[in-house]
């Protein structure tokens, strides 16, 4: 039986359910296909694709949060994780900078291609399975179950030692297609396949990461605000890695078609996922409070779009790379605080904890 919190959440979603998510999938697919043949201004392309991925990721994050604990694969960010993330990210970023600088490009490209050929297949499959399954009725197909005890040398079998999963014929066909597209990217490095994988990683990142509480979200965003500003304005590291690492860690928006080398504007996946998980938390906050409208989500979502517009404007004016989180972080945090202050819910927002909400729901279920 569902906990009361999850039951209320499903009722809240059912009242607001519409064709929004399928339309968003179609729009995303159009933004992947059309620009191959018709040039869309890179700024417009960026300002459509970024918010579109955030919106899709937020809706899927809400649906994922309503699954039973054993079914959900969401990773919750702790306060310790949030405080360490900028430091760990800095170490990883500088390591990638050294790799780009000192390893021959052909060797680096080969290793990246090999890595993302595998990672991309699973990421793309995870992102495409829900809409494809819903559209083709995958839940109604016959399921085949695999239950394998991989630690065969142990006499005592424990639950953690089992590999258990089920699949349908549709799942197999979809995974083969995803693997083929991922391998095609590894071989061709085509920009639209780069964007396809980048879209999948962005949606999965927003869907599968939960900030746990509002305070943790603020800590994470503030830490990454400093991280982004330092590595973009203080050094050449961020820009060098973005341009030198030929991998789907960014979305690419062509400035011209039919020319070689093709010029691009870029948007890092971090500028989508990091603010995206905060905006997704605001949507879950609306759901947990059972608000009549999605006030916090819409204000935060449009604040994200405004921050992205400001980033593009400053980038165009100064003709130089900009740390997008410099504009996106204040936009998201200040808009949420302002919304709470206007509604008289500042304390409720500041003390909001998804872990506590989940615990309360489980306690009620136990009673």
JSON list of C-alpha atoms in Angstrom, two decimals, residues 39 42 253-259 261-264:
[
{"chain": "A", "resi": 39, "resn": "UNK", "atom": "CA", "xyz": [19.95, 26.85, -39.26]},
{"chain": "A", "resi": 42, "resn": "UNK", "atom": "CA", "xyz": [22.48, 29.46, -31.78]},
{"chain": "A", "resi": 253, "resn": "UNK", "atom": "CA", "xyz": [24.56, 24.81, -31.25]},
{"chain": "A", "resi": 254, "resn": "UNK", "atom": "CA", "xyz": [25.85, 25.39, -34.81]},
{"chain": "A", "resi": 255, "resn": "UNK", "atom": "CA", "xyz": [26.44, 28.96, -35.95]},
{"chain": "A", "resi": 256, "resn": "UNK", "atom": "CA", "xyz": [26.60, 27.93, -39.61]},
{"chain": "A", "resi": 257, "resn": "UNK", "atom": "CA", "xyz": [25.78, 24.84, -41.68]},
{"chain": "A", "resi": 258, "resn": "UNK", "atom": "CA", "xyz": [27.76, 23.28, -44.51]},
{"chain": "A", "resi": 259, "resn": "UNK", "atom": "CA", "xyz": [31.14, 24.69, -43.50]},
{"chain": "A", "resi": 261, "resn": "UNK", "atom": "CA", "xyz": [35.22, 23.40, -39.32]},
{"chain": "A", "resi": 262, "resn": "UNK", "atom": "CA", "xyz": [31.67, 24.10, -38.15]},
{"chain": "A", "resi": 263, "resn": "UNK", "atom": "CA", "xyz": [31.49, 26.90, -35.54]},
{"chain": "A", "resi": 264, "resn": "UNK", "atom": "CA", "xyz": [29.43, 26.27, -32.39]}
]
